[in-house]
PDB file of N, CA and C in Angstrom:
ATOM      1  N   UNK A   1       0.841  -1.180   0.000  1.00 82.00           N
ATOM      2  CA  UNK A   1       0.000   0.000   0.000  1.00 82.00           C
ATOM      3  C   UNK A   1       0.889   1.246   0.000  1.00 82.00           C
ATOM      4  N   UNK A   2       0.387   1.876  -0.891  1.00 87.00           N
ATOM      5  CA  UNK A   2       1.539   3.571  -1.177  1.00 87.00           C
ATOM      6  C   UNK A   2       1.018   4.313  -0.099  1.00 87.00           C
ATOM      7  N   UNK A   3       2.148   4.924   0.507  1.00 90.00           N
ATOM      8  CA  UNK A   3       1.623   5.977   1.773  1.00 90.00           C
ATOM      9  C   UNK A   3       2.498   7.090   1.045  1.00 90.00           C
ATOM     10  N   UNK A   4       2.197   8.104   1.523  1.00 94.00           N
ATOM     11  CA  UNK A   4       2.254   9.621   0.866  1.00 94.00           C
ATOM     12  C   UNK A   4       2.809  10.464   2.200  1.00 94.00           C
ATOM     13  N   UNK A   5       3.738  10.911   2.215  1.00 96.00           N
ATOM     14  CA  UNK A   5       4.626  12.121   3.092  1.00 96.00           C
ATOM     15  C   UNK A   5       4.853  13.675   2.380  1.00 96.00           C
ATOM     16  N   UNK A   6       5.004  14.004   3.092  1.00 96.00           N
ATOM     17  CA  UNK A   6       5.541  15.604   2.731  1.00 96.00           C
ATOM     18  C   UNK A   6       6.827  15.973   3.780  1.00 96.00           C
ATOM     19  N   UNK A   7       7.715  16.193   2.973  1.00 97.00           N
ATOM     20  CA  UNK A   7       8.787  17.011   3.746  1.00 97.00           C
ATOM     21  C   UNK A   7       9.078  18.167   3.181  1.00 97.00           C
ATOM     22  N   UNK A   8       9.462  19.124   4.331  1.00 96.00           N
ATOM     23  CA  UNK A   8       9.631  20.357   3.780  1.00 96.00           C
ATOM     24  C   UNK A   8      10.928  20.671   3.094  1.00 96.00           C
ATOM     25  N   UNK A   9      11.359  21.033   1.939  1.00 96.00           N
ATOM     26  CA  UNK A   9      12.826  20.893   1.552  1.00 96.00           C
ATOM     27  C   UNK A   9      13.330  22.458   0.931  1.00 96.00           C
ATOM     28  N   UNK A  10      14.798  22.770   1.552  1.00 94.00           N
ATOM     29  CA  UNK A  10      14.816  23.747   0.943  1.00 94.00           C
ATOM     30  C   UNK A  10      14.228  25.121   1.454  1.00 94.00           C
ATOM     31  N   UNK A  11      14.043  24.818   2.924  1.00 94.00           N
ATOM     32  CA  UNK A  11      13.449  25.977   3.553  1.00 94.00           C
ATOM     33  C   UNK A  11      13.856  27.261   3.551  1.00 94.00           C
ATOM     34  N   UNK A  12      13.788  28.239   3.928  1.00 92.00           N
ATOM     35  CA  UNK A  12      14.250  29.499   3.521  1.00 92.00           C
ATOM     36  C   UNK A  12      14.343  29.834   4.947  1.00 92.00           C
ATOM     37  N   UNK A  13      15.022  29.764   6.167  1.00 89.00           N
ATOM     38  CA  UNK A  13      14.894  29.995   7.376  1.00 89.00           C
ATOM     39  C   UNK A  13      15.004  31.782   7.853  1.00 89.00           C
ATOM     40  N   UNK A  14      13.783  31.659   8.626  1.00 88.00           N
ATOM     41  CA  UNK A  14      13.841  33.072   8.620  1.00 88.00           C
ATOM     42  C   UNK A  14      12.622  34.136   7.752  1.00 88.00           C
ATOM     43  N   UNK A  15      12.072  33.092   7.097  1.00 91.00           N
ATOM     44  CA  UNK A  15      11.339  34.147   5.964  1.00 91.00           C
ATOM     45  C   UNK A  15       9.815  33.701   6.618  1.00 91.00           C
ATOM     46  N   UNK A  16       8.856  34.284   6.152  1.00 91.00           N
ATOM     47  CA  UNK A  16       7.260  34.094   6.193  1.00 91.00           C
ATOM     48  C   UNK A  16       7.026  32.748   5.430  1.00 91.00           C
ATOM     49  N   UNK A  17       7.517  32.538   4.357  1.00 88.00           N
ATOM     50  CA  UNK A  17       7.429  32.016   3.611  1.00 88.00           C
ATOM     51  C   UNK A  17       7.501  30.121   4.210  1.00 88.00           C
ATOM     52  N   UNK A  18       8.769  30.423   4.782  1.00 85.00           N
ATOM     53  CA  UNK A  18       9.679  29.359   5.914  1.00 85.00           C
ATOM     54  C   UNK A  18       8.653  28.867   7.096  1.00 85.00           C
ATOM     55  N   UNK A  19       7.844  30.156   7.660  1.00 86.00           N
ATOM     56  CA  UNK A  19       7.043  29.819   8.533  1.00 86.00           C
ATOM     57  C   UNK A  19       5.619  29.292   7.996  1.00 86.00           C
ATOM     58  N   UNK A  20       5.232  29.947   7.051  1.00 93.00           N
ATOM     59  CA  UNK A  20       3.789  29.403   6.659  1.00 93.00           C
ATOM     60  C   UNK A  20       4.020  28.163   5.487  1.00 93.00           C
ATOM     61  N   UNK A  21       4.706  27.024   5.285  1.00 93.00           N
ATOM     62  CA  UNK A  21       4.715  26.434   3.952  1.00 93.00           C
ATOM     63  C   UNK A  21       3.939  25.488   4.769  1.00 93.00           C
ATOM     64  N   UNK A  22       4.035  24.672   6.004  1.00 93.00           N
ATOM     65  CA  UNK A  22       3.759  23.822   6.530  1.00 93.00           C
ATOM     66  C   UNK A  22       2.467  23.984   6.751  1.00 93.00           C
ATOM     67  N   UNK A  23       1.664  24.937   7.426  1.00 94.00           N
ATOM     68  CA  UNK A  23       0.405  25.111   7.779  1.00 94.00           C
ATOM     69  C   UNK A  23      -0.566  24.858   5.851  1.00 94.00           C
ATOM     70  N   UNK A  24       0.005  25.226   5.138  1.00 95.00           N
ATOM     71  CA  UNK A  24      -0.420  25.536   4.032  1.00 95.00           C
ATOM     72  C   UNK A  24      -0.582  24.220   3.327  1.00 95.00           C
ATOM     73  N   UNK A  25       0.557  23.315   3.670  1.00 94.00           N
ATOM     74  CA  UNK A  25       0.449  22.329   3.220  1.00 94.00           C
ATOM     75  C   UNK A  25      -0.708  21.210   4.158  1.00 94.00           C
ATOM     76  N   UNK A  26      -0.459  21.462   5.325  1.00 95.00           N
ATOM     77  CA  UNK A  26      -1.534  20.869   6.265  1.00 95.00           C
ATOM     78  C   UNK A  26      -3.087  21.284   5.827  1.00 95.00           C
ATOM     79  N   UNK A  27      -3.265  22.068   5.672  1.00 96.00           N
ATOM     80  CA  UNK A  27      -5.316  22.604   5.044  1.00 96.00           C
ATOM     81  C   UNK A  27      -5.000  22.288   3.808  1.00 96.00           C
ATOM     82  N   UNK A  28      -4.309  22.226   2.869  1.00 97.00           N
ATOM     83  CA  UNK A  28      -4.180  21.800   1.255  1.00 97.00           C
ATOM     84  C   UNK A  28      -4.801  20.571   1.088  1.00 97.00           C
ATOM     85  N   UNK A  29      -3.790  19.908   2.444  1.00 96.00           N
ATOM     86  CA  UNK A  29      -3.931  18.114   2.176  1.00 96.00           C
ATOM     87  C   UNK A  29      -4.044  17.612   3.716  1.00 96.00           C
ATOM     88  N   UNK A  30      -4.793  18.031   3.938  1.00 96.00           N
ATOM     89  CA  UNK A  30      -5.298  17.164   5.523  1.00 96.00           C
ATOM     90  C   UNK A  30      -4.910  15.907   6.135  1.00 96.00           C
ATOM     91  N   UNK A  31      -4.971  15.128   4.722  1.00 96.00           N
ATOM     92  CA  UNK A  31      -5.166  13.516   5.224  1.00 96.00           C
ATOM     93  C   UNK A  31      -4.090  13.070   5.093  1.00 96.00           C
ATOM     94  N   UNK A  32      -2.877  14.099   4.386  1.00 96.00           N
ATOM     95  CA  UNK A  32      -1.592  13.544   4.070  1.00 96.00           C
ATOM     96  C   UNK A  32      -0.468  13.861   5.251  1.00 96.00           C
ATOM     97  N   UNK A  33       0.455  13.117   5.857  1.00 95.00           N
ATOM     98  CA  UNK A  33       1.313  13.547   7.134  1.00 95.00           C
ATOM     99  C   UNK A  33       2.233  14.311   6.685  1.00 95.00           C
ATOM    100  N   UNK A  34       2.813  16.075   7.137  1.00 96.00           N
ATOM    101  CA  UNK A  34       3.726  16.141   6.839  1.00 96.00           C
ATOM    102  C   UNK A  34       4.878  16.254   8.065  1.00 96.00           C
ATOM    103  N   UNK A  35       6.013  15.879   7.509  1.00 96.00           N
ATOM    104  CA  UNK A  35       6.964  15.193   8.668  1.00 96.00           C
ATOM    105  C   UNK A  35       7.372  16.570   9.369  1.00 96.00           C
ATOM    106  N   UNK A  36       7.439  16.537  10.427  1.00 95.00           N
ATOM    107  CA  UNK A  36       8.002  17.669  11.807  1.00 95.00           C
ATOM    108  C   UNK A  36       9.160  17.981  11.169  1.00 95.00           C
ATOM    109  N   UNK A  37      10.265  17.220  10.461  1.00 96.00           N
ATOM    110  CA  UNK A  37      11.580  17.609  10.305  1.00 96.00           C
ATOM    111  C   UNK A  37      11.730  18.452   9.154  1.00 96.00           C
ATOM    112  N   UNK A  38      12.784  19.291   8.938  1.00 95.00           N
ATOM    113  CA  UNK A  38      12.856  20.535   7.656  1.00 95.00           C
ATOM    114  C   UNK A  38      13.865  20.339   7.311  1.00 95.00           C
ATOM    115  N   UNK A  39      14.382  20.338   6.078  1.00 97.00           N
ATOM    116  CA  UNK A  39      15.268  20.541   5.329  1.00 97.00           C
ATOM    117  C   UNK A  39      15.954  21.904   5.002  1.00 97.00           C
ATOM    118  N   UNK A  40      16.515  22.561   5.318  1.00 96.00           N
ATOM    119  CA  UNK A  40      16.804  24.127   5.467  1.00 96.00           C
ATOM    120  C   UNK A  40      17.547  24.308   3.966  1.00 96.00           C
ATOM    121  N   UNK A  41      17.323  25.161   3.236  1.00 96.00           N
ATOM    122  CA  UNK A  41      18.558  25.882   2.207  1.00 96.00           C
ATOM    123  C   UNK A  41      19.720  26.459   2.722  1.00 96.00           C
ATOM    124  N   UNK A  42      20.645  25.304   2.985  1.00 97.00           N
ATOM    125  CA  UNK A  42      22.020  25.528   3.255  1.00 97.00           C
ATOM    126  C   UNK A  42      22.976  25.600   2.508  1.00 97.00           C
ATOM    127  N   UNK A  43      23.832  26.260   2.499  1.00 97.00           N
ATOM    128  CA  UNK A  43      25.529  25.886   1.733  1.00 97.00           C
ATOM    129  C   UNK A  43      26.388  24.499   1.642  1.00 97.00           C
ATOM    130  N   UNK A  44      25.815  23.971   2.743  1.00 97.00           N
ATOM    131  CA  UNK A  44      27.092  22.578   2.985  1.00 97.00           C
ATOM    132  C   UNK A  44      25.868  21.686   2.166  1.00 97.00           C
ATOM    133  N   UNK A  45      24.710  21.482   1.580  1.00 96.00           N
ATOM    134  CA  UNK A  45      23.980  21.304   0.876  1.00 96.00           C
ATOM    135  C   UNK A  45      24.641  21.041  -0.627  1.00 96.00           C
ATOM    136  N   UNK A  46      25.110  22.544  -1.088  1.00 96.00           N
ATOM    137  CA  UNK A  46      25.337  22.820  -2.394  1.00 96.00           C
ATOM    138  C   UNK A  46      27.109  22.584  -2.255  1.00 96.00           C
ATOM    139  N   UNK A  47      28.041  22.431  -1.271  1.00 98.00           N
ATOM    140  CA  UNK A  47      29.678  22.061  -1.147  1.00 98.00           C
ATOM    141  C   UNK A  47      29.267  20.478  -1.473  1.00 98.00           C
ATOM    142  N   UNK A  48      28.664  20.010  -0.760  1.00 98.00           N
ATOM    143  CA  UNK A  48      28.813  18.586  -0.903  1.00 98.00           C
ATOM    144  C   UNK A  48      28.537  17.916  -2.506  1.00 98.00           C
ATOM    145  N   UNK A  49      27.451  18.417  -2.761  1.00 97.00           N
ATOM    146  CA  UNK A  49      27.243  18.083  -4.165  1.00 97.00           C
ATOM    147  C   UNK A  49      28.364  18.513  -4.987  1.00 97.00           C
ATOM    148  N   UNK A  50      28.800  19.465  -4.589  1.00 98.00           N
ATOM    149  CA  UNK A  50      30.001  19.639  -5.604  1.00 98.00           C
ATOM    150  C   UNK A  50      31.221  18.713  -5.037  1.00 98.00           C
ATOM    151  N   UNK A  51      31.565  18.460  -4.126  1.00 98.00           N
ATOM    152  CA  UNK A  51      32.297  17.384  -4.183  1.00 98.00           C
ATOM    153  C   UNK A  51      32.065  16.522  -3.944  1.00 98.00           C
ATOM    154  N   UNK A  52      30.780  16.242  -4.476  1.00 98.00           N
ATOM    155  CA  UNK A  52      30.326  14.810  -4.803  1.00 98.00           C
ATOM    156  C   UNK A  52      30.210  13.851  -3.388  1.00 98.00           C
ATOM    157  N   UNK A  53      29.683  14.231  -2.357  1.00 98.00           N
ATOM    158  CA  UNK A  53      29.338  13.768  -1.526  1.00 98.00           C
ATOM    159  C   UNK A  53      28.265  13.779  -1.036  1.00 98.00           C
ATOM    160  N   UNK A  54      27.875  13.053  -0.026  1.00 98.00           N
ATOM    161  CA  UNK A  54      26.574  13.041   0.947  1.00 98.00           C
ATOM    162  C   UNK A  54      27.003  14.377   1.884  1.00 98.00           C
ATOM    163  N   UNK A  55      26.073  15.356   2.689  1.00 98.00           N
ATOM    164  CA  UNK A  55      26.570  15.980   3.090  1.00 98.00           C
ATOM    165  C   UNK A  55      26.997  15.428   4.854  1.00 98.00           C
ATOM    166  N   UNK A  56      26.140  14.007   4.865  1.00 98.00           N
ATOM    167  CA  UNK A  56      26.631  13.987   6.041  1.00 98.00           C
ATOM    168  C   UNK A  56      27.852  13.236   6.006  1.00 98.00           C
ATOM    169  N   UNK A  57      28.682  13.021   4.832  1.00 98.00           N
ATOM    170  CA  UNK A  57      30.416  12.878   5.074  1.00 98.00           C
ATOM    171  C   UNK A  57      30.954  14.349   4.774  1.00 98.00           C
ATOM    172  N   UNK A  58      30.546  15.030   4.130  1.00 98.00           N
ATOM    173  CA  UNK A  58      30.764  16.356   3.622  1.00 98.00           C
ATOM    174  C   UNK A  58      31.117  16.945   4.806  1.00 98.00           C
ATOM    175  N   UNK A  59      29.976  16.956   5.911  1.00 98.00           N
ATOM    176  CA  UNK A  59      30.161  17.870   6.940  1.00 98.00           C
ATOM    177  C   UNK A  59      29.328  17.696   7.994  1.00 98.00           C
ATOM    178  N   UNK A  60      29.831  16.356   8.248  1.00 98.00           N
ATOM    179  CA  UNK A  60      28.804  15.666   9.510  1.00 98.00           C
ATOM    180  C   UNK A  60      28.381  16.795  10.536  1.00 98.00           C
ATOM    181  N   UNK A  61      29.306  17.473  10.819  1.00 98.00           N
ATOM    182  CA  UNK A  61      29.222  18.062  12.492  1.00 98.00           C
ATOM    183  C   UNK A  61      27.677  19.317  12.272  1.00 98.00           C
ATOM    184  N   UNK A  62      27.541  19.727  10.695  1.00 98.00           N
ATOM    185  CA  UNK A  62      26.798  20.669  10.131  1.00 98.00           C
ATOM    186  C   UNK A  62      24.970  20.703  10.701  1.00 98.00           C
ATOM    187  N   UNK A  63      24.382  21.902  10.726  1.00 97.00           N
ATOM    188  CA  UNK A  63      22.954  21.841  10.620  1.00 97.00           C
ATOM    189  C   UNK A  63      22.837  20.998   9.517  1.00 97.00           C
ATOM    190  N   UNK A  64      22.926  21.209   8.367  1.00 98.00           N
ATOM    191  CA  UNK A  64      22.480  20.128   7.217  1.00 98.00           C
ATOM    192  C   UNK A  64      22.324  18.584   7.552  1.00 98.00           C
ATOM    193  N   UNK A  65      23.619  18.302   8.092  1.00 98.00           N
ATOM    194  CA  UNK A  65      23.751  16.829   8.605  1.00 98.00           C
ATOM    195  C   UNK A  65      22.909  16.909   9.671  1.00 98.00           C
ATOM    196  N   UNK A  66      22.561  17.580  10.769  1.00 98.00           N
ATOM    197  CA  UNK A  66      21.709  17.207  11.775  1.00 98.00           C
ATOM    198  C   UNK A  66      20.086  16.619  11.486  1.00 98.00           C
ATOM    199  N   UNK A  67      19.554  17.827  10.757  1.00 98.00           N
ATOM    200  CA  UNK A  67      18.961  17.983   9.845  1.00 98.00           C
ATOM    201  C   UNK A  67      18.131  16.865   8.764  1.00 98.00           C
ATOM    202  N   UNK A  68      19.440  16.361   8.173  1.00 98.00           N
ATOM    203  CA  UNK A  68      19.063  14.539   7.806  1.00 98.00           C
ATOM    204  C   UNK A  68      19.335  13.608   8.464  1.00 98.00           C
ATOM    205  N   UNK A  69      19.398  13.985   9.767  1.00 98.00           N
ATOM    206  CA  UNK A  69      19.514  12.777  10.676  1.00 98.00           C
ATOM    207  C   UNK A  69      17.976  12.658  11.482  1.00 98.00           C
ATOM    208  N   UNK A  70      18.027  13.673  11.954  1.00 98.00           N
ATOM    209  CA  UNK A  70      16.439  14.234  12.057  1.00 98.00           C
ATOM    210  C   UNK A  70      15.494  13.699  11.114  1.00 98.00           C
ATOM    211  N   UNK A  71      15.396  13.613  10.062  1.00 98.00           N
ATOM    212  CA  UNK A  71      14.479  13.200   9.206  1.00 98.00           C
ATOM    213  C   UNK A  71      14.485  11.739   8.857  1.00 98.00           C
ATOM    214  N   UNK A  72      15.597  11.067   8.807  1.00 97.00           N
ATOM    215  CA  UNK A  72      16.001  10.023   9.165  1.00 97.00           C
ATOM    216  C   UNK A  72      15.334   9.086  10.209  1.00 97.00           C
ATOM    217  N   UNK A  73      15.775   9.745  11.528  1.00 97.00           N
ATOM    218  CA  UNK A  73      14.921   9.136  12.852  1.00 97.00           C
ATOM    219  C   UNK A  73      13.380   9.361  12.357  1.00 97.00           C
ATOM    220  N   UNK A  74      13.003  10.215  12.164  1.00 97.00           N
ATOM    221  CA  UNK A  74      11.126  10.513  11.856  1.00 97.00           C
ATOM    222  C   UNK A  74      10.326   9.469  10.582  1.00 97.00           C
ATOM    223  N   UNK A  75      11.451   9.013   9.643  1.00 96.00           N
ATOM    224  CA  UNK A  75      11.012   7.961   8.707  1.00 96.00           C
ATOM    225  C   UNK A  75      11.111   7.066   9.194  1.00 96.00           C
ATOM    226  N   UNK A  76      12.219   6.741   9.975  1.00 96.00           N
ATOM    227  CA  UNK A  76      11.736   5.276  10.388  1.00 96.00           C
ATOM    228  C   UNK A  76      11.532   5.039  11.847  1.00 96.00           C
ATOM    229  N   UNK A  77      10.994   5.987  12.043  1.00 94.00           N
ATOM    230  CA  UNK A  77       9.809   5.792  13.482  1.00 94.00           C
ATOM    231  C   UNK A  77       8.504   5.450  12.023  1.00 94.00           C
ATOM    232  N   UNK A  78       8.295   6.250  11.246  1.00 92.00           N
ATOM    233  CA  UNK A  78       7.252   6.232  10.808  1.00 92.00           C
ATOM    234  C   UNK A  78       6.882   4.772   9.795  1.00 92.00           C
ATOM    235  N   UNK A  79       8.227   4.118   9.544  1.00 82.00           N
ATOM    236  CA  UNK A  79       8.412   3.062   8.955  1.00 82.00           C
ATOM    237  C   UNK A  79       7.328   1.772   9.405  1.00 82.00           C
TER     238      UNK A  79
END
């Protein structure tokens, strides 16, 4: 059975925009879960891809890496 998530990706931290995507997406789609964890628009994001890495070897210690670890734990609680 297909189950359906929403994560927020690419957040803009700091903006209106950042704060209201989630609520927006919650009354859009009610019945669909979207996950507590955020994906922020970071730099160590866009370093890693350029050197061709995951960012959590890129720059474990980073918000980014926390970040997908966070989302990580929340999928597979939700697993």
């Amino acid at each position: 059975r297909l189950r359906v998530r929403f994560v927020l990706n690419r957040v803009l931290v700091g903006t209106v925009l950042g704060r209201t995507a989630r609520g927006a997406l919650e009354a859009a789609y009610p019945e669909v879960r979207v996950y507590r964890a955020e994906l922020a628009q970071r730099i160590a994001h866009a370093e890693a891809a350029a050197a061709l890495l995951p960012v959590l070897e890129y720059a474990p210690h980073s918000l980014a890496a926390e970040e997908i670890r966070e989302l990580a734990r929340e999928v597979r609680v939700d697993a």
